[in-house]
Coordinates of C-alpha atoms in Angstrom, one line a residue:
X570 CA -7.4 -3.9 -49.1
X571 CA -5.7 -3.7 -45.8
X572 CA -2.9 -5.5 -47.3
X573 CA -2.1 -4.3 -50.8
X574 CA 0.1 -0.9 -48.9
X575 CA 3.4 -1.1 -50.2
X576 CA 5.2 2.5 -49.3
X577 CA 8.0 3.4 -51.8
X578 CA 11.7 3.3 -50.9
X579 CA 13.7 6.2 -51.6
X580 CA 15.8 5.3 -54.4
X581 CA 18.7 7.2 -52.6
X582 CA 18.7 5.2 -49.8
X583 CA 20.7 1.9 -50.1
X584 CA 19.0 -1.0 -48.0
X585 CA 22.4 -0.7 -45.7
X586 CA 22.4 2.7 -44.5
X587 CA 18.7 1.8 -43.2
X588 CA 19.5 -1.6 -41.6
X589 CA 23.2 0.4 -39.8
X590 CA 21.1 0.9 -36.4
X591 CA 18.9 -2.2 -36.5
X592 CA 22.4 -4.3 -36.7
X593 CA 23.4 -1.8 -34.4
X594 CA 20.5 -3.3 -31.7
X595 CA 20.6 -6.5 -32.6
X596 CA 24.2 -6.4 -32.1
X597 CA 23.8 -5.1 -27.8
X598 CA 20.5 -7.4 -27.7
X599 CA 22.9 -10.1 -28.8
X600 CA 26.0 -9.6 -26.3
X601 CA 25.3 -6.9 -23.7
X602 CA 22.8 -9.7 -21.5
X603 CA 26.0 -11.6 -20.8
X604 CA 29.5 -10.0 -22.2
X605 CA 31.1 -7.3 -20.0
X606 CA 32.6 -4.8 -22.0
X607 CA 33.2 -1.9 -18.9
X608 CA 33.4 -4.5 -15.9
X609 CA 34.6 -1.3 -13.7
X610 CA 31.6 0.8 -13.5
X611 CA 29.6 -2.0 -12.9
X612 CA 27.2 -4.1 -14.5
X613 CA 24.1 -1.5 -14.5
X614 CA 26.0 1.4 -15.7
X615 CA 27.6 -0.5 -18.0
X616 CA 24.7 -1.3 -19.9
X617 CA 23.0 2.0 -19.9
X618 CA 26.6 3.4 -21.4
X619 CA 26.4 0.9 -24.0
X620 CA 22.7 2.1 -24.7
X621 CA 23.5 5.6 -24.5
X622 CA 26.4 4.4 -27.4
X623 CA 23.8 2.7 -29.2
X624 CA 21.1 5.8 -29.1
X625 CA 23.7 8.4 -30.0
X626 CA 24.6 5.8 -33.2
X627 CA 21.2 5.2 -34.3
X628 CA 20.6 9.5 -34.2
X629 CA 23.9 9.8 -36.0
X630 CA 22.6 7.6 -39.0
X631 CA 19.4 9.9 -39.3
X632 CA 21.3 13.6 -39.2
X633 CA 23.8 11.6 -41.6
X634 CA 21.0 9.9 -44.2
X635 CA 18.1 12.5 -45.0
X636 CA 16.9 9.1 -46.9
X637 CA 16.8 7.3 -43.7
X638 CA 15.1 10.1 -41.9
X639 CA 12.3 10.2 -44.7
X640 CA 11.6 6.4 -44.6
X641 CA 11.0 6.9 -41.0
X642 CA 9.2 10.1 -41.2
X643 CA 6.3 8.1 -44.0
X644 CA 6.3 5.5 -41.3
X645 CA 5.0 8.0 -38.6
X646 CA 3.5 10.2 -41.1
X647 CA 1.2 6.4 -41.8
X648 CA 0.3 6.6 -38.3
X649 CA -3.2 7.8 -37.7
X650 CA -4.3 11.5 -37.0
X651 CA -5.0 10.3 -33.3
X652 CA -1.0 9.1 -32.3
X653 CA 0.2 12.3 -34.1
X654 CA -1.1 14.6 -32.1
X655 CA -1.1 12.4 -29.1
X656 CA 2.7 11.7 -29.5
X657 CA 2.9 15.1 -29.8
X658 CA 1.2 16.5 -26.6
X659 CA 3.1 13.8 -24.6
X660 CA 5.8 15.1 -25.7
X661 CA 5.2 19.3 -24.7
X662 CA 4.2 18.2 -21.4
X663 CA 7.1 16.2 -21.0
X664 CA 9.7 19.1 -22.2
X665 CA 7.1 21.3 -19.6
X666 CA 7.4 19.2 -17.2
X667 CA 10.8 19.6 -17.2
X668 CA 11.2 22.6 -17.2
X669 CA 9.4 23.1 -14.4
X670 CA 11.1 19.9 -12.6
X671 CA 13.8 20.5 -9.4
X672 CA 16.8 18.6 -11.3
X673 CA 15.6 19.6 -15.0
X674 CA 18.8 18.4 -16.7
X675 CA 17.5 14.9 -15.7
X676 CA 14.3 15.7 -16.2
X677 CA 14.9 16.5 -19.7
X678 CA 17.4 13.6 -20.2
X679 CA 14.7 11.0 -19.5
X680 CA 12.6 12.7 -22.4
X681 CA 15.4 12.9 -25.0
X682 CA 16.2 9.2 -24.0
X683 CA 12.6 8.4 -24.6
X684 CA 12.7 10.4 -28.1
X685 CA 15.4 8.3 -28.9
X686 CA 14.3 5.0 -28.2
X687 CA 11.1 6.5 -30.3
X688 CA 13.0 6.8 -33.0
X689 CA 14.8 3.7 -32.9
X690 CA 11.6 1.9 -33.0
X691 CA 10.4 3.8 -35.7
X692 CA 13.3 2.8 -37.8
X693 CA 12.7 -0.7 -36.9
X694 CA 9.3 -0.7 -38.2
X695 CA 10.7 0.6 -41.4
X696 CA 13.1 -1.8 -42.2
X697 CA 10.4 -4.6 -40.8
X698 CA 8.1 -3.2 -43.8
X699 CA 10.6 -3.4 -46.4
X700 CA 11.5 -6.8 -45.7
X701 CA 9.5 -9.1 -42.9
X702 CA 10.7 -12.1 -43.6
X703 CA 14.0 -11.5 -44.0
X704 CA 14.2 -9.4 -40.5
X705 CA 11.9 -11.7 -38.7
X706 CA 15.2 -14.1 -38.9
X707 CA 17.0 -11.7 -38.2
X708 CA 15.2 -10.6 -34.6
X709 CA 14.6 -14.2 -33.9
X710 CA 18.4 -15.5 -35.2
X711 CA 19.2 -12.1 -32.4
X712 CA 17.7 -13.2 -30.0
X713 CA 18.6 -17.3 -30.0
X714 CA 22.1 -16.3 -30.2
X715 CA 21.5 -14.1 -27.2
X716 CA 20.4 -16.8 -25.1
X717 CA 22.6 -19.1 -26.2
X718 CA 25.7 -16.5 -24.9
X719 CA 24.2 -16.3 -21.3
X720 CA 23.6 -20.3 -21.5
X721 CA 27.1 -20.6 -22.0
X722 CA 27.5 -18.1 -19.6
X723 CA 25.9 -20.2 -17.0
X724 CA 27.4 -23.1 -17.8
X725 CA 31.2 -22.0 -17.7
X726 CA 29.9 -20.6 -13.7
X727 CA 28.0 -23.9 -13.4
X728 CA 31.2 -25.6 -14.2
X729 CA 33.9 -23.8 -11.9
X730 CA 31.3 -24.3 -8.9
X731 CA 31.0 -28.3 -10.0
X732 CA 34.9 -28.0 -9.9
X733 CA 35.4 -25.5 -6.7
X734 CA 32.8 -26.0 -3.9
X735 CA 34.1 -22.4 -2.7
X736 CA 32.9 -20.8 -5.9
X737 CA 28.8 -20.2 -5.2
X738 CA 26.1 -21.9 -7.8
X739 CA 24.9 -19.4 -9.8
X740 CA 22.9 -16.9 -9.2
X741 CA 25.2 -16.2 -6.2
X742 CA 28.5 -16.3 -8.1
X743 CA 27.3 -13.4 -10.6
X744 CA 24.6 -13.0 -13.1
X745 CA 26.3 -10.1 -14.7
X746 CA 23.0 -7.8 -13.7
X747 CA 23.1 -5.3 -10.8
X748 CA 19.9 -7.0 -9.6
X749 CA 18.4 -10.7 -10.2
X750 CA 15.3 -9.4 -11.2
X751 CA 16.8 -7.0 -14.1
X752 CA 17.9 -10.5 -15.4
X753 CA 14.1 -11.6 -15.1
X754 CA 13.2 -8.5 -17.4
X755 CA 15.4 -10.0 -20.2
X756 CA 13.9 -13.4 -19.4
X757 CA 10.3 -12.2 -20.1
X758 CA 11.0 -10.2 -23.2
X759 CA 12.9 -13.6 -24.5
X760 CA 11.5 -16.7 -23.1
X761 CA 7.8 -15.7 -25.6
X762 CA 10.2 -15.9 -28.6
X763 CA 12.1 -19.0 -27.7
X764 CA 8.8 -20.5 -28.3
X765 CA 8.2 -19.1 -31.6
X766 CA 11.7 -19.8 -32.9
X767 CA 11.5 -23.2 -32.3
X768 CA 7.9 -23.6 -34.4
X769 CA 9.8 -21.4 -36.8
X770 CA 12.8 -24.2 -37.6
X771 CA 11.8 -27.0 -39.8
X772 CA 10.3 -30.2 -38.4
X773 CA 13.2 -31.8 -39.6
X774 CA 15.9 -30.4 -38.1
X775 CA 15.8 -31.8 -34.7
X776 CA 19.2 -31.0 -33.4
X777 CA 18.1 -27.4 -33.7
X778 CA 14.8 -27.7 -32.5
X779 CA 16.1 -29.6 -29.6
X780 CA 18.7 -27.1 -28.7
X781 CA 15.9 -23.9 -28.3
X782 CA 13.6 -27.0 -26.2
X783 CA 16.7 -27.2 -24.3
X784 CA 17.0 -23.0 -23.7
X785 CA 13.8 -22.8 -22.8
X786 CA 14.1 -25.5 -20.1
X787 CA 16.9 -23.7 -19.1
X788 CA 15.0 -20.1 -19.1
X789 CA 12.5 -22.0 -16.8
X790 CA 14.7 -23.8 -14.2
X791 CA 16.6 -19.8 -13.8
X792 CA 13.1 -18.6 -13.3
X793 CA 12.9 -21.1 -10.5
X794 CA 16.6 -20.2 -9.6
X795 CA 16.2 -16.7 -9.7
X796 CA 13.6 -16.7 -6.6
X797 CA 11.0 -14.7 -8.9
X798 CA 7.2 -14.1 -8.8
X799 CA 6.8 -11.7 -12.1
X800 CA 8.3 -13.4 -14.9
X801 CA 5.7 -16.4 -14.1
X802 CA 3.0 -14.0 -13.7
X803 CA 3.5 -12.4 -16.5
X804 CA 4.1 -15.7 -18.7
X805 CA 0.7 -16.8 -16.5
X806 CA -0.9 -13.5 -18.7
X807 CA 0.6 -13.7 -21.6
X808 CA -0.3 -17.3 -21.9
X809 CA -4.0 -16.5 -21.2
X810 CA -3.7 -14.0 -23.7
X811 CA -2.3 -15.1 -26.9
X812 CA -4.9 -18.6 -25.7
X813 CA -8.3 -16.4 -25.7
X814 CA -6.9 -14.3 -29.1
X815 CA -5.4 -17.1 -31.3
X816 CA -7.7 -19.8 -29.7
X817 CA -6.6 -22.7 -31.9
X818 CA -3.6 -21.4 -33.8
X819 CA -2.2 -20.8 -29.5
X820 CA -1.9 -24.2 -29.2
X821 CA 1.7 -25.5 -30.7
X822 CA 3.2 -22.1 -28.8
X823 CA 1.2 -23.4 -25.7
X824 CA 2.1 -26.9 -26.0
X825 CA 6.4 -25.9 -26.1
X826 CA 6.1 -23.5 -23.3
X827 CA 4.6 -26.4 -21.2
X828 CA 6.4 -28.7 -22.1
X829 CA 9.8 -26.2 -21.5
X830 CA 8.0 -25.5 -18.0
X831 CA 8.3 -29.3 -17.2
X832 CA 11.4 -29.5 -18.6
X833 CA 12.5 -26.7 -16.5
X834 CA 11.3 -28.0 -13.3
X835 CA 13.3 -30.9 -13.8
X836 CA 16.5 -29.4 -14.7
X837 CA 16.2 -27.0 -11.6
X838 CA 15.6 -30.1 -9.5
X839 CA 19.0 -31.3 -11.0
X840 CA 20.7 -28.1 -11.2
X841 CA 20.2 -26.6 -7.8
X842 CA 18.4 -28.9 -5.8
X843 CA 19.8 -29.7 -2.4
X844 CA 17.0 -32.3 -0.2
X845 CA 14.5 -32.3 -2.4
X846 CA 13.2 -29.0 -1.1
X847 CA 10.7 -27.0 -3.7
X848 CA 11.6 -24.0 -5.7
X849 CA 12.0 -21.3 -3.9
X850 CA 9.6 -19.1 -6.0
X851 CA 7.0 -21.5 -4.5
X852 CA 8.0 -20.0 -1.4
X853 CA 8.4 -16.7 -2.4
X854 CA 4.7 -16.7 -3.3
X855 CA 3.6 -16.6 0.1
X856 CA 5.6 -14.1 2.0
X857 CA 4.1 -10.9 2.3
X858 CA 6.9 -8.4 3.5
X859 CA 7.4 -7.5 -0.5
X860 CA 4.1 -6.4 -1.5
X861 CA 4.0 -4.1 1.7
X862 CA 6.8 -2.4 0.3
X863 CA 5.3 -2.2 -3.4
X864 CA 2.1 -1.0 -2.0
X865 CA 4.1 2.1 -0.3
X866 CA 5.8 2.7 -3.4
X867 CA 2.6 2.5 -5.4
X868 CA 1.0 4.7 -2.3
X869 CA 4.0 7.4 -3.0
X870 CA 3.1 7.3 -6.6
X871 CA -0.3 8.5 -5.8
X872 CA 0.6 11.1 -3.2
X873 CA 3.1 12.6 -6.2
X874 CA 0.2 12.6 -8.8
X875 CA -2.3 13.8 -6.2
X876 CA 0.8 16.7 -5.5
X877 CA 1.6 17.8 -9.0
X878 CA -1.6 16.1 -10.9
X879 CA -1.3 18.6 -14.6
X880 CA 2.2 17.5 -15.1
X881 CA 3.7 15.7 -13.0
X882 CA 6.8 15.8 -10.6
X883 CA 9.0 15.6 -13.4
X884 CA 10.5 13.2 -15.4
X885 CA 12.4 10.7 -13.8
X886 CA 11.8 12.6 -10.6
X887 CA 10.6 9.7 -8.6
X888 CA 14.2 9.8 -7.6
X889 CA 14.2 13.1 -6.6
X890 CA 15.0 13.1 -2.7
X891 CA 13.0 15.5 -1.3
X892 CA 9.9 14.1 -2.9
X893 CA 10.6 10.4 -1.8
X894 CA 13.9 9.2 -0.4
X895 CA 13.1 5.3 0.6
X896 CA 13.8 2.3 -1.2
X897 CA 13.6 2.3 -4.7
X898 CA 14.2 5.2 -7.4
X899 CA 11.1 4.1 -9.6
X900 CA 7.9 2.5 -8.6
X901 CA 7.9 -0.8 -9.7
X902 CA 5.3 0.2 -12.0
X903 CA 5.1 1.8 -15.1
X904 CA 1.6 3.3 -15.3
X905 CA 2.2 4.9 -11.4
X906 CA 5.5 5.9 -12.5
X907 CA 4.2 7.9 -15.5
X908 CA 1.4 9.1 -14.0
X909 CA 3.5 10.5 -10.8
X910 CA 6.4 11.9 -13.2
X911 CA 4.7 12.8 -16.4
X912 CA 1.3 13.6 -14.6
X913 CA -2.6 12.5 -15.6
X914 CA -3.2 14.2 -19.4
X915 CA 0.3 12.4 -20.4
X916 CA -0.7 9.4 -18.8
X917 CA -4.1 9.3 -20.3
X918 CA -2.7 9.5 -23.9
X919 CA 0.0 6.9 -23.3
X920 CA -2.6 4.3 -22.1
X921 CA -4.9 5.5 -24.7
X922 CA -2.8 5.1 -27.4
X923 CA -1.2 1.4 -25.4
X924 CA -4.3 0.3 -25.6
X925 CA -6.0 1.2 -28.7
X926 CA -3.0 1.2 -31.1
X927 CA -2.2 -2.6 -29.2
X928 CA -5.5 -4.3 -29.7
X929 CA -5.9 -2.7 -33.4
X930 CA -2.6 -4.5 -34.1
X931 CA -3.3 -7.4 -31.9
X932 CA -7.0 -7.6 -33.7
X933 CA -5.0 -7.6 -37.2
X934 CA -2.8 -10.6 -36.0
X935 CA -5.5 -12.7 -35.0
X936 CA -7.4 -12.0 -38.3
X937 CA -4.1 -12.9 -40.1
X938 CA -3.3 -16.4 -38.3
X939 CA -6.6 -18.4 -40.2
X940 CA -4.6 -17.9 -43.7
X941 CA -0.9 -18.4 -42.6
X942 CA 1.3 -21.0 -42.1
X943 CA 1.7 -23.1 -38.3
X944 CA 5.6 -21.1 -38.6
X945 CA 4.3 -18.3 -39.6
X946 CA 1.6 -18.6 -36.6
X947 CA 4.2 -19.2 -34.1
X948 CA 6.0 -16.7 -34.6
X949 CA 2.9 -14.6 -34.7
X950 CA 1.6 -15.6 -31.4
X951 CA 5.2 -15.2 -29.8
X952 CA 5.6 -11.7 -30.6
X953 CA 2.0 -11.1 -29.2
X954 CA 2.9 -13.2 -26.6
X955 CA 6.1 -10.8 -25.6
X956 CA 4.2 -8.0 -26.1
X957 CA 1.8 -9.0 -23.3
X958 CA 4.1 -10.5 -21.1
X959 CA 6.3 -7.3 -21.1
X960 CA 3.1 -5.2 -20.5
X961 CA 2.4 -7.8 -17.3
X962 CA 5.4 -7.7 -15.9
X963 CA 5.9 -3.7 -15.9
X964 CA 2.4 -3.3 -13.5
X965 CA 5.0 -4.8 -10.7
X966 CA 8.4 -4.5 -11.9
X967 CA 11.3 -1.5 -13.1
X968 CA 10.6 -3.1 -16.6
X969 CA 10.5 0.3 -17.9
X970 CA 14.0 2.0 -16.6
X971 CA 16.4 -1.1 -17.2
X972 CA 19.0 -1.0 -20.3
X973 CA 18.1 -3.9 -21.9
X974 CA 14.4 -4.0 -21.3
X975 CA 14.6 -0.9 -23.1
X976 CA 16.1 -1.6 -26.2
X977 CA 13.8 -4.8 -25.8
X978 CA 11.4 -2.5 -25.5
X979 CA 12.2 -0.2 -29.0
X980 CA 13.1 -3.8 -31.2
X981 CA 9.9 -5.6 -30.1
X982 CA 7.3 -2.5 -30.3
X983 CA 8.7 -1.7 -33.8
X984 CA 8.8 -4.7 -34.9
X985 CA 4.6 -5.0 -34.1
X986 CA 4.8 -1.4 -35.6
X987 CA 6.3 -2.6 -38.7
X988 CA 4.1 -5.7 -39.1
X989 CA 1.2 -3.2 -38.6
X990 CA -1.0 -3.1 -42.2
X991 CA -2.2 0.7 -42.3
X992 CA -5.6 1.1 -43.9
X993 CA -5.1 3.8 -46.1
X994 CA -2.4 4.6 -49.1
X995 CA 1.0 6.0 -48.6
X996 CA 1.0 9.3 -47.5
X997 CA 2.8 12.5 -49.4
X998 CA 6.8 13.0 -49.0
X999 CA 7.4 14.3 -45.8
X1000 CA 8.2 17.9 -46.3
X1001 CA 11.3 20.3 -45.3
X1002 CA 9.8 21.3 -42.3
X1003 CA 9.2 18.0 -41.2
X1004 CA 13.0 17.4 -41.9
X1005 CA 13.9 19.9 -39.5
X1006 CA 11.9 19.4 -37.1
X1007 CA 13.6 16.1 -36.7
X1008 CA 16.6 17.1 -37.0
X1009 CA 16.7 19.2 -34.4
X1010 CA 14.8 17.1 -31.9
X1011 CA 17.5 14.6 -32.5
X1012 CA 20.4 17.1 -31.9
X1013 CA 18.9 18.0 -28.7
X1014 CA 18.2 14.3 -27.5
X1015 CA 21.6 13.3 -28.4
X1016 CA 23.0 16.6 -26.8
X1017 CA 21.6 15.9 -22.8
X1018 CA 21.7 12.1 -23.4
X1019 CA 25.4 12.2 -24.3
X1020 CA 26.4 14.5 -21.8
X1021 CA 25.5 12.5 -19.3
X1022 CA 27.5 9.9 -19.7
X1023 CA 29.8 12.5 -17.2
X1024 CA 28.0 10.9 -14.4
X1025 CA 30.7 7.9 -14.9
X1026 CA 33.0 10.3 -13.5
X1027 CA 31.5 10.7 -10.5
X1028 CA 29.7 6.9 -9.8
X1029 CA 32.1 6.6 -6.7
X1030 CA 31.7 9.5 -5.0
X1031 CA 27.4 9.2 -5.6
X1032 CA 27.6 6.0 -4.4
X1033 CA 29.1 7.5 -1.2
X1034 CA 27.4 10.4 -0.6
X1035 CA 24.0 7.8 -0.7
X1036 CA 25.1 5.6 2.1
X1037 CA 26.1 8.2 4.1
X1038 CA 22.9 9.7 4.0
X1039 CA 20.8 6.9 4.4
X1040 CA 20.8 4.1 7.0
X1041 CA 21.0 1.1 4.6
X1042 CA 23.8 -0.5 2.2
X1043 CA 22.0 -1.1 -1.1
X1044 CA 21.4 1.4 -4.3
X1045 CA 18.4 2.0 -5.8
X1046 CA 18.9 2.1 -10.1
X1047 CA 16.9 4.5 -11.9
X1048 CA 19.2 6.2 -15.1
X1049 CA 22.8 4.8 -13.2
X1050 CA 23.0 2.3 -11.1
X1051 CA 22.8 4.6 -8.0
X1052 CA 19.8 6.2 -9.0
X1053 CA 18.6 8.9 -6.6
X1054 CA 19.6 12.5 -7.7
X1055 CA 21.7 15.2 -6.6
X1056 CA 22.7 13.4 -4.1
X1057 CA 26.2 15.6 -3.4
X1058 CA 24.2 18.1 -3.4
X1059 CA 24.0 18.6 1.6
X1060 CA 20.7 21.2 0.7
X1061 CA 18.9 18.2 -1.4
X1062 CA 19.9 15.6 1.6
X1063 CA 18.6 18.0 4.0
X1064 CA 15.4 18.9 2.2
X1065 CA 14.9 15.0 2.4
X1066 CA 15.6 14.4 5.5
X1067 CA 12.8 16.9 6.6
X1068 CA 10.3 15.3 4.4
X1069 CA 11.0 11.5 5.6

């Protein structure tokens, strides 16, 4: 019986040591999209040191709580053989890879980053296990209030430019995002599981279940606003998805992201219309100059892997001048990215285990909706329906290297993980070793991750020594919000230059 696993809680561990880093995420998922705590540094770097504050938090709770480091270590140890070892390969390529790498300090920071947000998934899953129901309102209550900060947000913007025709309608008088479309990435993460907390709320409660209609109206017309062709894509899939899994029990989750979509195109005729003009993204869709650009990013991609095909350029290297010094500092795709970083074995093993590990859990869900509950079902298809609108989105987009789709990225992915019903017992205690092992994998990630958060002492002068050695005005995020490496560094520039 698939069902009947019920792993036991270590009686040391108190239910709030284990649920100290999944408030800890729900807390930036909540007000990092639309607060500004570090408004100097910039929105992007903000972010990622508020992430790097959160990571370094949730590894502090693990050294501090060997209980909560054994809950997690049963969850992992539940995993299959297969993801074990595969997780584990990934992994020594990617500390090889680094080694190897020109700028191995950042090499090896986007692996301990990775471990970390690993980890925080992992303990997700746990406390998702312990109690669904209860943390299912919590994610969901997470990530309502979230969007209800950025509508307000919005509307306080909205406001001053209804009041002061000098102040620009948003998105042009701030977003609080570096880019538009890193707003987008929150958008498609979100807009999924608007759906499924509004067929979550009782029938009766109509205020509330009006007010979520209303956000995802909203999410819609700033879709439209925003200019953007992947969000809708990706909603396009997603939608197709969850419709050919869930067939019947799709519908209600269907039906409210229509009728949001109509409700959105109406609000962005009344929101930002000026003559009656169509949304821009319809326009968007047929200009051609920005898929000639993706398709020499994706073509740079190749040329890496084809370079450096065992292990890659390095992690995060991408950005590393010499190899490419263009446009962007990732490549808008997160399959060519790891395949041109992390090279063709890690990349086989990541899609293998994406693939095989999401339709097992996917498979599970679908069997699960003919006994459960319309709410339960709408949530159900929601999270499905994030999980494959985020995959979408990251074939053409940096959905993989943004702050907050990150963290998106860890909550959403454990919580699948921790909804996942393991076919076999529970495992044996994880031993001493295993302990250790952790323990000092943690130190280490925490160790480079933390350190870098020096690079805010120098975001001025990167950001200078970039546009003086290239011939155009706009940075290209990858870890910080000027993205390209060692850029200080006149033998770097100069290696680049040659290779241009």
């Amino acid at each position: 019986n698939t069902d009947s696993v019920v792993l036991e809680w270590p009686k040391e561990c108190s239910l709030g040591k284990l649920f100290i880093p999944v408030w800890s995420v729900m807390g930036y998922i909540i007000f990092a999209p639309s607060l500004s705590a570090l408004p100097d540094i910039g929105p992007f770097n903000e972010k990622r040191a508020l992430q790097i504050g959160l990571l370094l938090a949730v590894g502090a709770v693990f050294l501090a709580f060997p209980a909560v480091r054994r809950y997690w270590l049963v969850e992992v140890c539940n995993l299959h053989v297969s993801p074990w070892w595969g997780l584990g390969l990934v992994l020594t390529g990617g500390v090889l890879s680094s080694l190897r790498a020109p700028a191995t300090f950042y090499a090896f920071l986007e692996v301990g980053h990775f471990l970390l947000l690993f980890v925080m998934a992992g303990v997700i899953a746990a406390v998702v296990r312990r109690s669904p129901q209860q943390t299912d309102r919590w994610i969901l209550g997470a990530v309502a209030l979230s969007t209800m900060l950025y509508a307000v947000f919005f509307g306080v913007g909205y406001g001053m430019h209804l009041t002061n025709e000098e102040i620009k309608i948003w998105p042009s008088n701030g977003t609080n995002y570096a880019n538009i479309r890193f707003f987008n990435h929150y958008q498609t993460w979100s807009l999924p599981l608007l759906g499924g907390i509004l067929l979550s709320i009782p029938k009766d409660w109509n205020v509330a279940r009006g007010g979520v209609l209303g956000l995802i109206a909203l999410w819609w017309a700033l879709i439209f606003a925003s200019n953007v062709r992947g969000t809708i894509v990706a909603m396009g899939v997603a939608s197709v998805g969850v419709g050919l899994l869930f067939r019947r029990h799709a519908k209600p989750w269907l039906l409210v992201q229509g009728a949001g979509l109509l409700a959105g195109i109406g609000l962005y005729y009344l929101l930002f219309s000026t003559g009656g003009s169509g949304p821009p993204v319809v326009e968007k869709f047929s200009e051609g100059g920005t898929y000639s650009k993706r398709l020499q990013l994706w073509r740079t991609s190749l040329e890496m892997a084809w370079a450096h095909p065992w292990l890659g350029a390095g992690p995060m290297h991408f950005a590393w001048p010499p190899y490419r010094f263009a446009t962007a500092g990732s490549p808008h795709n997160a399959f060519l990215q790891w395949l041109a970083e992390w090279g063709v074995f890690s990349t086989g093993i990541m899609s293998g285990l994406a693939v095989w590990g999401g339709w097992r859990w996917m498979d599970q869900e679908r069997r699960a909706a003919e006994a459960a509950s319309a709410a339960s079902n709408g949530v159900r298809v929601a999270l499905v329906g994030s999980v494959l609108a985020a995959a979408a989105h990251a074939m053409v987009s940096g959905l993989l290297v943004t702050p907050i789709s990150q963290v998106f990225l860890a909550l959403v992915g454990g919580w699948a993980w921790g909804r996942y019903r393991f076919e076999r017992g529970p495992t044996t205690a994880p031993s001493t070793t295993a302990h250790a092992l952790l323990c000092v994998l943690l130190v280490a990630a925490m160790g480079v991750v933390g350190s870098s958060l020096k690079d805010l002492s120098t975001v001025e002068e990167r950001r200078d020594a970039l546009l003086e050695a290239v011939d155009r005005n706009r940075f290209s995020p990858r870890y910080w919000g000027q993205g390209f490496l060692h850029v200080r560094d006149p033998e770097v520039i100069e290696r680049a230059r040659r290779n241009r």
